Amino acid sequence: IKVTIINFTVTPSGLEDQLLVDVVQNERPDLEQRKDELTVAIAADQKELKRLEDSILHMLATSTGNILDDEALINNLAQSKVTAVAIEGRLKEAEQTSKEINTARESYRIVANRGSVL
């Protein structure tokens, strides 16, 4: 017999965070939607960076002879650099936007806190 114990205890801070999401969705759905879109965009950019890194590592691992003579590798590195710079810019912009969103969300924290106490 195998027994699994699941702890369904809700902490006050966890409940407050859940209520904050609900309050913001009701009061400022645009803000919560931007936060969700931002999360998806950041994940996609990180996935693209990982794909580029894997591609470069694969090309380096399978390269034969002098890697400076491998035009496909050099072109891939150049394209990867351009893409990485663009993604880095988007990530910095996303970080700033995330800070703005979190600041706006914090204005509703007192409502969520009060709800969690009830």
PDB file of C-alpha atoms in Angstrom:
ATOM      1  CA  ILE A   1       0.000   0.000   0.000  1.00  0.00           C
ATOM      2  CA  LYS A   2       1.318   3.394  -0.974  1.00  0.00           C
ATOM      3  CA  VAL A   3       0.047   6.499   0.791  1.00  0.00           C
ATOM      4  CA  THR A   4       0.554  10.036  -0.441  1.00  0.00           C
ATOM      5  CA  ILE A   5      -0.082  12.957   1.841  1.00  0.00           C
ATOM      6  CA  ILE A   6      -1.077  16.215   0.200  1.00  0.00           C
ATOM      7  CA  ASN A   7      -0.871  19.427   2.165  1.00  0.00           C
ATOM      8  CA  PHE A   8      -3.694  21.766   1.144  1.00  0.00           C
ATOM      9  CA  THR A   9      -2.779  24.389   3.708  1.00  0.00           C
ATOM     10  CA  VAL A  10      -2.939  27.905   2.347  1.00  0.00           C
ATOM     11  CA  THR A  11      -0.511  30.420   3.776  1.00  0.00           C
ATOM     12  CA  PRO A  12      -1.676  33.998   4.294  1.00  0.00           C
ATOM     13  CA  SER A  13       0.895  35.333   1.819  1.00  0.00           C
ATOM     14  CA  GLY A  14      -0.108  32.714  -0.773  1.00  0.00           C
ATOM     15  CA  LEU A  15      -3.769  33.598  -0.353  1.00  0.00           C
ATOM     16  CA  GLU A  16      -2.908  37.293  -0.600  1.00  0.00           C
ATOM     17  CA  ASP A  17      -1.069  36.708  -3.880  1.00  0.00           C
ATOM     18  CA  GLN A  18      -4.007  34.741  -5.291  1.00  0.00           C
ATOM     19  CA  LEU A  19      -6.426  37.462  -4.246  1.00  0.00           C
ATOM     20  CA  LEU A  20      -4.149  40.113  -5.748  1.00  0.00           C
ATOM     21  CA  VAL A  21      -4.385  38.389  -9.130  1.00  0.00           C
ATOM     22  CA  ASP A  22      -8.183  38.253  -8.837  1.00  0.00           C
ATOM     23  CA  VAL A  23      -8.482  41.902  -7.769  1.00  0.00           C
ATOM     24  CA  VAL A  24      -6.219  43.103 -10.575  1.00  0.00           C
ATOM     25  CA  GLN A  25      -8.115  40.985 -13.115  1.00  0.00           C
ATOM     26  CA  ASN A  26     -11.369  42.617 -12.023  1.00  0.00           C
ATOM     27  CA  GLU A  27     -10.097  46.177 -11.680  1.00  0.00           C
ATOM     28  CA  ARG A  28      -7.429  46.324 -14.393  1.00  0.00           C
ATOM     29  CA  PRO A  29      -7.766  43.385 -16.786  1.00  0.00           C
ATOM     30  CA  ASP A  30      -5.426  45.149 -19.237  1.00  0.00           C
ATOM     31  CA  LEU A  31      -2.661  45.106 -16.641  1.00  0.00           C
ATOM     32  CA  GLU A  32      -2.998  41.403 -15.923  1.00  0.00           C
ATOM     33  CA  GLN A  33      -3.190  40.647 -19.646  1.00  0.00           C
ATOM     34  CA  ARG A  34       0.031  42.620 -20.271  1.00  0.00           C
ATOM     35  CA  LYS A  35       1.698  40.686 -17.448  1.00  0.00           C
ATOM     36  CA  ASP A  36       0.627  37.365 -18.994  1.00  0.00           C
ATOM     37  CA  GLU A  37       1.759  38.423 -22.481  1.00  0.00           C
ATOM     38  CA  LEU A  38       5.064  39.591 -21.071  1.00  0.00           C
ATOM     39  CA  THR A  39       5.623  36.252 -19.364  1.00  0.00           C
ATOM     40  CA  VAL A  40       4.937  34.395 -22.620  1.00  0.00           C
ATOM     41  CA  ALA A  41       7.225  36.717 -24.617  1.00  0.00           C
ATOM     42  CA  ILE A  42      10.088  36.311 -22.144  1.00  0.00           C
ATOM     43  CA  ALA A  43       9.731  32.535 -22.234  1.00  0.00           C
ATOM     44  CA  ALA A  44       9.735  32.540 -26.051  1.00  0.00           C
ATOM     45  CA  ASP A  45      12.846  34.733 -26.170  1.00  0.00           C
ATOM     46  CA  GLN A  46      14.669  32.514 -23.689  1.00  0.00           C
ATOM     47  CA  LYS A  47      13.680  29.466 -25.729  1.00  0.00           C
ATOM     48  CA  GLU A  48      15.040  31.134 -28.884  1.00  0.00           C
ATOM     49  CA  LEU A  49      18.330  31.947 -27.139  1.00  0.00           C
ATOM     50  CA  LYS A  50      18.619  28.324 -26.025  1.00  0.00           C
ATOM     51  CA  ARG A  51      17.920  27.133 -29.580  1.00  0.00           C
ATOM     52  CA  LEU A  52      20.624  29.449 -30.958  1.00  0.00           C
ATOM     53  CA  GLU A  53      23.096  28.271 -28.349  1.00  0.00           C
ATOM     54  CA  ASP A  54      22.371  24.623 -29.126  1.00  0.00           C
ATOM     55  CA  SER A  55      22.717  25.275 -32.854  1.00  0.00           C
ATOM     56  CA  ILE A  56      26.099  26.941 -32.412  1.00  0.00           C
ATOM     57  CA  LEU A  57      27.358  24.189 -30.121  1.00  0.00           C
ATOM     58  CA  HIS A  58      26.185  21.511 -32.571  1.00  0.00           C
ATOM     59  CA  MET A  59      27.917  23.242 -35.489  1.00  0.00           C
ATOM     60  CA  LEU A  60      31.106  23.617 -33.467  1.00  0.00           C
ATOM     61  CA  ALA A  61      31.012  19.980 -32.396  1.00  0.00           C
ATOM     62  CA  THR A  62      30.461  18.681 -35.926  1.00  0.00           C
ATOM     63  CA  SER A  63      32.857  21.087 -37.620  1.00  0.00           C
ATOM     64  CA  THR A  64      35.827  19.505 -39.296  1.00  0.00           C
ATOM     65  CA  GLY A  65      39.066  21.263 -40.065  1.00  0.00           C
ATOM     66  CA  ASN A  66      39.605  24.930 -39.384  1.00  0.00           C
ATOM     67  CA  ILE A  67      36.446  26.500 -37.970  1.00  0.00           C
ATOM     68  CA  LEU A  68      37.404  29.852 -39.491  1.00  0.00           C
ATOM     69  CA  ASP A  69      36.953  28.319 -42.951  1.00  0.00           C
ATOM     70  CA  ASP A  70      33.428  27.096 -42.213  1.00  0.00           C
ATOM     71  CA  GLU A  71      31.259  29.787 -43.826  1.00  0.00           C
ATOM     72  CA  ALA A  72      27.997  28.263 -42.606  1.00  0.00           C
ATOM     73  CA  LEU A  73      29.256  28.407 -39.029  1.00  0.00           C
ATOM     74  CA  ILE A  74      30.445  31.993 -39.389  1.00  0.00           C
ATOM     75  CA  ASN A  75      27.133  33.056 -40.963  1.00  0.00           C
ATOM     76  CA  ASN A  76      25.224  31.277 -38.195  1.00  0.00           C
ATOM     77  CA  LEU A  77      27.350  33.026 -35.554  1.00  0.00           C
ATOM     78  CA  ALA A  78      26.721  36.414 -37.173  1.00  0.00           C
ATOM     79  CA  GLN A  79      22.977  35.805 -37.392  1.00  0.00           C
ATOM     80  CA  SER A  80      22.931  34.514 -33.825  1.00  0.00           C
ATOM     81  CA  LYS A  81      24.687  37.651 -32.625  1.00  0.00           C
ATOM     82  CA  VAL A  82      22.120  39.897 -34.328  1.00  0.00           C
ATOM     83  CA  THR A  83      19.253  37.851 -32.910  1.00  0.00           C
ATOM     84  CA  ALA A  84      20.799  37.752 -29.431  1.00  0.00           C
ATOM     85  CA  VAL A  85      21.227  41.542 -29.392  1.00  0.00           C
ATOM     86  CA  ALA A  86      17.595  42.013 -30.452  1.00  0.00           C
ATOM     87  CA  ILE A  87      16.391  39.564 -27.794  1.00  0.00           C
ATOM     88  CA  GLU A  88      18.557  41.243 -25.159  1.00  0.00           C
ATOM     89  CA  GLY A  89      16.918  44.570 -25.997  1.00  0.00           C
ATOM     90  CA  ARG A  90      13.450  43.024 -25.730  1.00  0.00           C
ATOM     91  CA  LEU A  91      14.350  41.418 -22.404  1.00  0.00           C
ATOM     92  CA  LYS A  92      15.542  44.748 -20.986  1.00  0.00           C
ATOM     93  CA  GLU A  93      12.341  46.396 -22.195  1.00  0.00           C
ATOM     94  CA  ALA A  94      10.314  43.540 -20.717  1.00  0.00           C
ATOM     95  CA  GLU A  95      12.099  43.937 -17.391  1.00  0.00           C
ATOM     96  CA  GLN A  96      11.233  47.637 -17.273  1.00  0.00           C
ATOM     97  CA  THR A  97       7.622  46.939 -18.266  1.00  0.00           C
ATOM     98  CA  SER A  98       7.425  44.226 -15.631  1.00  0.00           C
ATOM     99  CA  LYS A  99       8.573  46.681 -12.965  1.00  0.00           C
ATOM    100  CA  GLU A 100       5.894  49.159 -14.068  1.00  0.00           C
ATOM    101  CA  ILE A 101       3.213  46.464 -13.999  1.00  0.00           C
ATOM    102  CA  ASN A 102       4.283  45.251 -10.556  1.00  0.00           C
ATOM    103  CA  THR A 103       4.240  48.814  -9.232  1.00  0.00           C
ATOM    104  CA  ALA A 104       0.709  49.287 -10.529  1.00  0.00           C
ATOM    105  CA  ARG A 105      -0.360  45.913  -9.110  1.00  0.00           C
ATOM    106  CA  GLU A 106       1.039  46.786  -5.697  1.00  0.00           C
ATOM    107  CA  SER A 107      -1.532  49.567  -5.392  1.00  0.00           C
ATOM    108  CA  TYR A 108      -4.106  46.777  -5.015  1.00  0.00           C
ATOM    109  CA  ARG A 109      -2.053  44.855  -2.440  1.00  0.00           C
ATOM    110  CA  ILE A 110      -3.950  46.387   0.493  1.00  0.00           C
ATOM    111  CA  VAL A 111      -7.248  45.043  -0.882  1.00  0.00           C
ATOM    112  CA  ALA A 112      -5.755  41.573  -1.321  1.00  0.00           C
ATOM    113  CA  ASN A 113      -4.241  41.731   2.158  1.00  0.00           C
ATOM    114  CA  ARG A 114      -7.579  42.666   3.685  1.00  0.00           C
ATOM    115  CA  GLY A 115      -9.274  39.850   1.792  1.00  0.00           C
ATOM    116  CA  SER A 116      -6.748  37.317   3.001  1.00  0.00           C
ATOM    117  CA  VAL A 117      -7.365  38.338   6.600  1.00  0.00           C
ATOM    118  CA  LEU A 118     -11.089  37.697   6.218  1.00  0.00           C
TER     119      LEU A 118
END
